[in-house]
Tab-separated table of C-alpha atoms in Angstrom:
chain	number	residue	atom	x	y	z
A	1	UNK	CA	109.273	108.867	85.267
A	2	UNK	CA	108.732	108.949	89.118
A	3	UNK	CA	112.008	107.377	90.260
A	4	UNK	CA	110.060	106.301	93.423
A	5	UNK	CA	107.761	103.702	91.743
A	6	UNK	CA	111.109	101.294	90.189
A	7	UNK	CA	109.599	98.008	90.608
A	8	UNK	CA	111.490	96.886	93.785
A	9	UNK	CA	111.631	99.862	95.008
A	10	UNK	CA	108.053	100.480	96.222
A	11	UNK	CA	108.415	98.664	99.576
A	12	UNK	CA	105.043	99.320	102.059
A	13	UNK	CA	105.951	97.319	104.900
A	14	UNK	CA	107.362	98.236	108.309
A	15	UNK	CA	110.292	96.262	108.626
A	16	UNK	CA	109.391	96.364	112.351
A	17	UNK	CA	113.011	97.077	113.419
A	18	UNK	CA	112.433	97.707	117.262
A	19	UNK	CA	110.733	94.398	117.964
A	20	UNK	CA	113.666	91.727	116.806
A	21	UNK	CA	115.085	91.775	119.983
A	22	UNK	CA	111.626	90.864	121.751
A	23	UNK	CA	112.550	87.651	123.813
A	24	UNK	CA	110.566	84.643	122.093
A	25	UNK	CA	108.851	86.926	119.432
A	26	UNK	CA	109.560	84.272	116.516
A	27	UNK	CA	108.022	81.810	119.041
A	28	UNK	CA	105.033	83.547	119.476
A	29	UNK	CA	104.426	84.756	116.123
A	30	UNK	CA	104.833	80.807	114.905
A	31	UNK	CA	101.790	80.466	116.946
A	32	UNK	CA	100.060	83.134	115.697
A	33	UNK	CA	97.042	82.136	113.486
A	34	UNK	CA	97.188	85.699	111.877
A	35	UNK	CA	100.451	85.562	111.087
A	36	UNK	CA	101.873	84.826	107.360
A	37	UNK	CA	104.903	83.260	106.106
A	38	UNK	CA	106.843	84.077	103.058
A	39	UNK	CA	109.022	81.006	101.377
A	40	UNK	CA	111.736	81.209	99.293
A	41	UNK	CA	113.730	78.251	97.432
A	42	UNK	CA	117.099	78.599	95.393
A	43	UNK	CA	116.287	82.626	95.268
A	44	UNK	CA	113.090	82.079	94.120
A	45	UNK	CA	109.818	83.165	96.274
A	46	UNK	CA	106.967	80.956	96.263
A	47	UNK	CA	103.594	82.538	94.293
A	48	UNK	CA	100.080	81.942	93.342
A	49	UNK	CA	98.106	83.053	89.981
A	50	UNK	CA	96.662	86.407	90.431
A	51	UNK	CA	93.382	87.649	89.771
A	52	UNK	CA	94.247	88.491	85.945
A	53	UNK	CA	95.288	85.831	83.307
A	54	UNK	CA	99.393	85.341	83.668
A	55	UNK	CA	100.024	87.507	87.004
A	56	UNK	CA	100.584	85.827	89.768
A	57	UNK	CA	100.651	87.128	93.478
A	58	UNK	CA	103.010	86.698	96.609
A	59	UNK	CA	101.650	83.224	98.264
A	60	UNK	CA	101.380	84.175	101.897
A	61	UNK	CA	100.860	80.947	104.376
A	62	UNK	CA	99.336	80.448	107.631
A	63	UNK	CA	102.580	79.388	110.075
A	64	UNK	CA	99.901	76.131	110.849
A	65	UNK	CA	100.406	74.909	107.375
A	66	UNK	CA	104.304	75.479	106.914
A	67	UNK	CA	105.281	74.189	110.646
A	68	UNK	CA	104.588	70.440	109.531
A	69	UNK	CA	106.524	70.445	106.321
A	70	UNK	CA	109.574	72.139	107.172
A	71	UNK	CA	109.668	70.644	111.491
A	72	UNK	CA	110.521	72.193	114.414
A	73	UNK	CA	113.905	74.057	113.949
A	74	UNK	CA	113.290	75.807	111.021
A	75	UNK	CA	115.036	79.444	110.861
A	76	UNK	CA	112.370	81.823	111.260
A	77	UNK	CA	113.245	85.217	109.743
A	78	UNK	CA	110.818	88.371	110.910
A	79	UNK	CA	109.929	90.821	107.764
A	80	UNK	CA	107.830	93.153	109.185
A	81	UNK	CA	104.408	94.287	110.149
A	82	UNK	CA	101.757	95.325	107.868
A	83	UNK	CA	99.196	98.250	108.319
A	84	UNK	CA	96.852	96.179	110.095
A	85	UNK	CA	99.332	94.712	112.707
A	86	UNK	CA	99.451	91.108	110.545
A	87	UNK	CA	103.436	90.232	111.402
A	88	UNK	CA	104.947	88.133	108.566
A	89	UNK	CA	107.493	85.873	108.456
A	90	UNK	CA	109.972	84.905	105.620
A	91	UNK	CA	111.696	81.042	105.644
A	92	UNK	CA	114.098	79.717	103.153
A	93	UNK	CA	112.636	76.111	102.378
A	94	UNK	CA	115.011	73.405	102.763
A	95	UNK	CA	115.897	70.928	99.444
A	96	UNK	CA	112.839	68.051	98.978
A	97	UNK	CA	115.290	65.212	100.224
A	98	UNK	CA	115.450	66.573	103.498
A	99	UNK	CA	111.473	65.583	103.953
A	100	UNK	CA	111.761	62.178	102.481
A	101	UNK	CA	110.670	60.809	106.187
A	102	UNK	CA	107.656	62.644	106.018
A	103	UNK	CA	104.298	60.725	105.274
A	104	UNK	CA	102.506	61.712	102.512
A	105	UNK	CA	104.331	64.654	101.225
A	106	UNK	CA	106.140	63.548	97.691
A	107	UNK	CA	109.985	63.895	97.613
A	108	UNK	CA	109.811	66.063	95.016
A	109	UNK	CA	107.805	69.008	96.414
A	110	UNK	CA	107.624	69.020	100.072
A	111	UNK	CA	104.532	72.013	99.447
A	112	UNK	CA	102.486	70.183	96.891
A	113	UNK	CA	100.092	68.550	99.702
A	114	UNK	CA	99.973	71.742	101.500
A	115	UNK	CA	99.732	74.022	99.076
A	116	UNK	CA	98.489	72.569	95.715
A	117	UNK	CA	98.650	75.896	93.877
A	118	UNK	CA	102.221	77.400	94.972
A	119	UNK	CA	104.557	77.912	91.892
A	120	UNK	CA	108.364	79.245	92.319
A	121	UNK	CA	108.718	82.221	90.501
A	122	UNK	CA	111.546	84.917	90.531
A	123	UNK	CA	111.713	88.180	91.334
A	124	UNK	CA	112.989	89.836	87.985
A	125	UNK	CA	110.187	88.530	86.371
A	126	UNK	CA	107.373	89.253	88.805
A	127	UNK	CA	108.436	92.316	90.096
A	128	UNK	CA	106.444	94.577	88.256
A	129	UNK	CA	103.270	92.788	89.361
A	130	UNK	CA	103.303	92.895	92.923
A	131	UNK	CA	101.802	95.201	95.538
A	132	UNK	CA	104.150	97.467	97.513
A	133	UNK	CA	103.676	95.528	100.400
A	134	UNK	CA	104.193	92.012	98.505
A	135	UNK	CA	107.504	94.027	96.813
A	136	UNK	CA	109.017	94.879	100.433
A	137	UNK	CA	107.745	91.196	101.567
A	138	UNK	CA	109.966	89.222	98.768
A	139	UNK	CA	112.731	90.926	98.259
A	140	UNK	CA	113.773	91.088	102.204
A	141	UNK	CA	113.032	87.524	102.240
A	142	UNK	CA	115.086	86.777	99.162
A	143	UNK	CA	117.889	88.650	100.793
A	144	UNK	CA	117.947	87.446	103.879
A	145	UNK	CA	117.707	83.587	102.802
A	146	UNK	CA	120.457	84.246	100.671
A	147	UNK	CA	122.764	85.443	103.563
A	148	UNK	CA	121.501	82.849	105.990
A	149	UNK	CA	122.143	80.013	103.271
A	150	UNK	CA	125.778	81.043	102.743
A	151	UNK	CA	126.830	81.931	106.337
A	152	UNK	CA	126.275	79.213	108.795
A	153	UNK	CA	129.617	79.142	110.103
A	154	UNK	CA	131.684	81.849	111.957
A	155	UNK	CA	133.987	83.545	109.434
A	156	UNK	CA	136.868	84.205	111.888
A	157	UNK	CA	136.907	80.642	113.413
A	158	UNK	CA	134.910	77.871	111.103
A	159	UNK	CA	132.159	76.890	113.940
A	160	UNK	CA	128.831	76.698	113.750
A	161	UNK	CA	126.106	80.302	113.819
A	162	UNK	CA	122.508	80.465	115.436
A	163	UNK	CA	120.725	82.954	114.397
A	164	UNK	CA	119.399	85.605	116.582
A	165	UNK	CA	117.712	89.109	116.974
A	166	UNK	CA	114.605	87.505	114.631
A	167	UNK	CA	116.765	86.412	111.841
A	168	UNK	CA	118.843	89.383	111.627
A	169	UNK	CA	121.724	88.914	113.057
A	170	UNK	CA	124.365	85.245	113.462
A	171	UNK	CA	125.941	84.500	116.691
A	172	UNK	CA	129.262	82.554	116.559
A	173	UNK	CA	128.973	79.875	119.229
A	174	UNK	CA	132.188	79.560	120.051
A	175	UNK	CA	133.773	83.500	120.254
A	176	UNK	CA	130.531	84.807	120.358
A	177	UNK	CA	130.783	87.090	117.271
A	178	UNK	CA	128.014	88.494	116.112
A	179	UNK	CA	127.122	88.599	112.012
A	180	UNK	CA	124.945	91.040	110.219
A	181	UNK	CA	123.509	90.428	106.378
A	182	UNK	CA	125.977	92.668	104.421
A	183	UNK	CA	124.770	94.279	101.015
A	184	UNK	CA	127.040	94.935	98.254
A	185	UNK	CA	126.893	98.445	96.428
A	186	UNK	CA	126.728	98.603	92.826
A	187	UNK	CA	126.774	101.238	90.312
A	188	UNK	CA	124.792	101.429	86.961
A	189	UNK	CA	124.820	104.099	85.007
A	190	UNK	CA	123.186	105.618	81.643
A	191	UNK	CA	126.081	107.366	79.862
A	192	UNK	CA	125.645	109.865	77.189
A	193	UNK	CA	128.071	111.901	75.117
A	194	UNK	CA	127.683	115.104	73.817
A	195	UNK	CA	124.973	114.343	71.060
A	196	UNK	CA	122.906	112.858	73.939
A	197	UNK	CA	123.491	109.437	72.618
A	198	UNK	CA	123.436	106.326	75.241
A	199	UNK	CA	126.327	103.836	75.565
A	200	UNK	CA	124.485	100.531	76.179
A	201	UNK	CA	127.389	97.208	76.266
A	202	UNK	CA	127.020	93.326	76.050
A	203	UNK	CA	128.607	91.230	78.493
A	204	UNK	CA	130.365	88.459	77.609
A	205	UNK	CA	128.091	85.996	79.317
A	206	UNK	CA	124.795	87.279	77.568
A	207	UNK	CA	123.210	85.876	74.458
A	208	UNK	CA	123.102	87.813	71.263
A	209	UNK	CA	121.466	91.204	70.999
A	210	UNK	CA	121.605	91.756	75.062
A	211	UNK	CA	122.357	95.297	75.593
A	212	UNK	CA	121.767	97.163	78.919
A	213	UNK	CA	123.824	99.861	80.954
A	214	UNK	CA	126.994	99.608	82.364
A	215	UNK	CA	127.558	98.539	85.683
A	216	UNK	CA	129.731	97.337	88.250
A	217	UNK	CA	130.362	96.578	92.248
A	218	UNK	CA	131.783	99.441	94.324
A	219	UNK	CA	135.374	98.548	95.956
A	220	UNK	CA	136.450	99.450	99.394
A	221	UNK	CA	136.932	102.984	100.407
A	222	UNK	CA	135.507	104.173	96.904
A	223	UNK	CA	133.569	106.989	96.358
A	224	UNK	CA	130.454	105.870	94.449
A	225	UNK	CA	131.264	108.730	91.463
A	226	UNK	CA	134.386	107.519	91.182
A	227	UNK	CA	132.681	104.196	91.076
A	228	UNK	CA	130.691	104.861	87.340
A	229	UNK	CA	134.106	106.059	86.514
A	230	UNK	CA	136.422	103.827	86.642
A	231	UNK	CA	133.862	100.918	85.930
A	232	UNK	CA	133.149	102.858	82.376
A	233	UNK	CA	137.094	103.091	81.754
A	234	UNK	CA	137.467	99.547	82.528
A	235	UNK	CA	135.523	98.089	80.661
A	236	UNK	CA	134.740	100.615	77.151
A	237	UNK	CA	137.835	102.631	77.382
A	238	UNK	CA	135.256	105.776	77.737
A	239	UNK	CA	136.072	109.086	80.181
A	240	UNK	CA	133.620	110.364	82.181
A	241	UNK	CA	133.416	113.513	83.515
A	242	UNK	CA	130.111	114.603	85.025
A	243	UNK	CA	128.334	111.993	87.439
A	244	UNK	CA	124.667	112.299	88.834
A	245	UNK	CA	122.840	110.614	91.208
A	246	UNK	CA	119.206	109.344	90.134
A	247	UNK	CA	118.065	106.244	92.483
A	248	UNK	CA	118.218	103.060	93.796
A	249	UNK	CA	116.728	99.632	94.030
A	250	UNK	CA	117.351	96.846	96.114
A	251	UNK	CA	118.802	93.878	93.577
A	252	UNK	CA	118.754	90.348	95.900
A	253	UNK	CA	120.781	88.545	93.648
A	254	UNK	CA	121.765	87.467	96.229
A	255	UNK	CA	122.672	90.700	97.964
A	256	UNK	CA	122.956	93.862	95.704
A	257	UNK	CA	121.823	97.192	96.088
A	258	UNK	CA	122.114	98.937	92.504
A	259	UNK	CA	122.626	103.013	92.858
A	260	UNK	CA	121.229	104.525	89.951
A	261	UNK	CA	123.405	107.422	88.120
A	262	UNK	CA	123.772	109.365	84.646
A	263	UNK	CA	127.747	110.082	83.646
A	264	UNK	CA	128.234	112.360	80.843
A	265	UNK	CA	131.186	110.923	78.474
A	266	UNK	CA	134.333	113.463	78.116
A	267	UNK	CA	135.404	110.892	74.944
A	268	UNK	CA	133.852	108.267	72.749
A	269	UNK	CA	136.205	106.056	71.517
A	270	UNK	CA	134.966	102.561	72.432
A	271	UNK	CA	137.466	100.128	73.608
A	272	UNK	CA	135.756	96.746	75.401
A	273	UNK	CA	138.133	94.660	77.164
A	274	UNK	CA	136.939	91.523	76.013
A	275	UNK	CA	136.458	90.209	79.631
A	276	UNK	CA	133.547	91.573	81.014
A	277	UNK	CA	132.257	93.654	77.871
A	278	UNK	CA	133.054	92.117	74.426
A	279	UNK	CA	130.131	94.763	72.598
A	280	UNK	CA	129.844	98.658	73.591
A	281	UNK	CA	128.306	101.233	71.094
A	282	UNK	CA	126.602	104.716	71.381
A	283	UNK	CA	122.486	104.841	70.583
A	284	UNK	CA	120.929	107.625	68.976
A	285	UNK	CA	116.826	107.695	70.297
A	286	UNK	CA	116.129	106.760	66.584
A	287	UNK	CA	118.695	104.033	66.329
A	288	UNK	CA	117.583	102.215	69.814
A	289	UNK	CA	113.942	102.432	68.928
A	290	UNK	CA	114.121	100.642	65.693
A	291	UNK	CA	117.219	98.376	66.941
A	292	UNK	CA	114.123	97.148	69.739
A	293	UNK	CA	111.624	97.115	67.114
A	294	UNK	CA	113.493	94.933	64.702
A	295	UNK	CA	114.542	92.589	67.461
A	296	UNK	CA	117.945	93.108	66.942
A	297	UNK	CA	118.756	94.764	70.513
A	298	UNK	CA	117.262	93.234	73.170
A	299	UNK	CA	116.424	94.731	76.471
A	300	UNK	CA	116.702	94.035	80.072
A	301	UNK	CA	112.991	93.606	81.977
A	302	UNK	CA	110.849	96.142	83.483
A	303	UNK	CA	111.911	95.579	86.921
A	304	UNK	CA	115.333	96.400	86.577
A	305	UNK	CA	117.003	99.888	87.291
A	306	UNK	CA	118.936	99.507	83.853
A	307	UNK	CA	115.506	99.322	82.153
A	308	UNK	CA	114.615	102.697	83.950
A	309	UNK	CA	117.203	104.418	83.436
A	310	UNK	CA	117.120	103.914	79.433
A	311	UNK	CA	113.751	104.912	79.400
A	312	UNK	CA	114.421	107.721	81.079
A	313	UNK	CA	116.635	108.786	78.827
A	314	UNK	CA	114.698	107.874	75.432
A	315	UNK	CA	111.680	110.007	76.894
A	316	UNK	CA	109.364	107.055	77.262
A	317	UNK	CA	108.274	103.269	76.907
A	318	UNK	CA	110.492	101.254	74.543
A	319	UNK	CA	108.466	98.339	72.854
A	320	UNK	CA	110.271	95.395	71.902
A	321	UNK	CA	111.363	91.915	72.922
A	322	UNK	CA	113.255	91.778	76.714
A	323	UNK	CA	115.085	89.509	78.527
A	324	UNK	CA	114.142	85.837	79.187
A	325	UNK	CA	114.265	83.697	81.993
A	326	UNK	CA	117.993	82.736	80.981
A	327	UNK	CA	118.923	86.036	81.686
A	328	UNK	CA	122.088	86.019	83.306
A	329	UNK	CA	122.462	90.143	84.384
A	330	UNK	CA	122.778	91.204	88.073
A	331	UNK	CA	121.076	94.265	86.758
């Protein structure tokens, strides 16, 4: 597979990094007719059906029709530029309540009037469908709403944030600190033994049959290989020697970035420890195939990294039922 087309991977947008510091730019670009806004609720991005039956597309607004609905002092956030100098804009839409005051737009949907078609969909399920551009688009603006929502006071004193720089950046405004979104590395890794079999585990929050890849968050002053090791000793008992790098893709849930790797296993005795794991066992290509096919394993989605990286290894597609919208995996 070209490790360069993973679903949220295949960003095509300038992030337009040199302009955030342009006095008033957020202003002006409010203003703009041809610029387009990006909204995202609770971590999900706001969509509209697509050309073909069940697909859906990014919904991309005119700032004219989102200004009313969310008021004056909404926190812009810029995303980038597109190809044909169309700047967009992402904003995390406040709860309904908070527009209760405003006339003719029901409680329970402050977009409905607006926007009659808009649907809140999320990422892990309509990643595969959208554009590069539209990929880039959504999962920056998932991100960054996610970091805004959960940091608008000063860590080191308690008082309140602005933001600044075009949504990238918090100012304290009492010290004056300044706050930058922080991602948080994560391995995930496709381990084989010697037989070329996979170790695939089921965490202790999933449903029955949900098997995917190990994984785990990178601690301070880690090394990333030493990362997939320790995580696979942790939780399956399993040495690994070997560790190679494959790819990454950006995982906003809410702030992940998931670095892609293949271990090869120096033992195979599988010990879970019941905490984070309660089910680990090793996959021959034969075995996984008609474990999918018989609906007794199931798999994560297509736009996870986990779902790449067992395909990779099995040689191609694997056709069977996949996970739901209960899924519960930060993979």
């Amino acid at each position: 597979m070209e490790w360069s087309d993973l679903p949220l991977s295949r960003s095509a947008i300038d992030r337009a990094g040199v302009r955030r510091t342009e006095p008033g730019l957020l202003d002006r670009l409010v203003d703009d007719p041809q610029a387009r806004v990006v909204l995202v609720r609770r971590g999900l991005v706001a969509t509209v059906p697509g050309p073909v039956a069940d697909q859906v597309m990014l919904a991309v607004l005119p700032p004219a029709k989102v200004v009313p609905v969310v008021g004056p002092a909404a926190e812009w956030l810029l995303l980038g530029v597109a190809d044909d100098g169309t700047a967009y804009l992402g904003l995390h839409v406040p709860e309904p309540e908070a527009h209760a005051d405003l006339e003719g737009i029901p409680d329970e949907e402050p977009f409905a009037v607006v926007a009659p078609h808009l649907r809140w969909s999320p990422l892990r399920e309509i990643g595969t469908d959208l554009s590069p551009q539209d990929v880039g688009l959504a999962t920056t603006a998932v991100a960054l709403a996610a970091w805004h929502a959960s940091h608008p006071r000063c860590p080191r004193c308690g008082s309140a944030t602005v933001v600044e720089e075009s949504g990238w950046v918090r100012r304290c405004t009492q010290d004056g600190s300044l706050h930058y979104p922080r991602t948080d590395p994560a391995v995930i890794m496709a381990v084989t033994d010697v037989d070329d079999r996979l170790l695939l585990g089921h965490a202790a929050t999933w449903s029955p049959g949900r098997f995917s890849t190990l994984a785990g968050y990178v601690e301070p002053g880690e090394p990333l290989e030493q990362a997939v090791r320790r995580e696979v000793r942790e939780e399956v008992g399993v040495l690994v020697g070997d560790v190679e790098y494959v790819s990454s893709q950006p995982w906003p849930f809410p702030a992940s970035l998931m670095l892609g790797f293949r271990g090869r296993a120096l033992t195979t005795e599988v010990t879970v420890d019941g905490v984070e794991v309660t089910q680990a066992r090793w996959f021959t290509r034969r075995e996984l195939d008609d474990a999918v096919r018989a609906a007794e394993v199931v798999l994560p989605s297509r736009t996870s990294i986990a779902r790449a990286l067992i395909e990779d290894w099995f040689g191609g597609p694997l056709t069977g039922p996949v996970e739901g919208p209960g899924w519960s995996e930060g993979r």
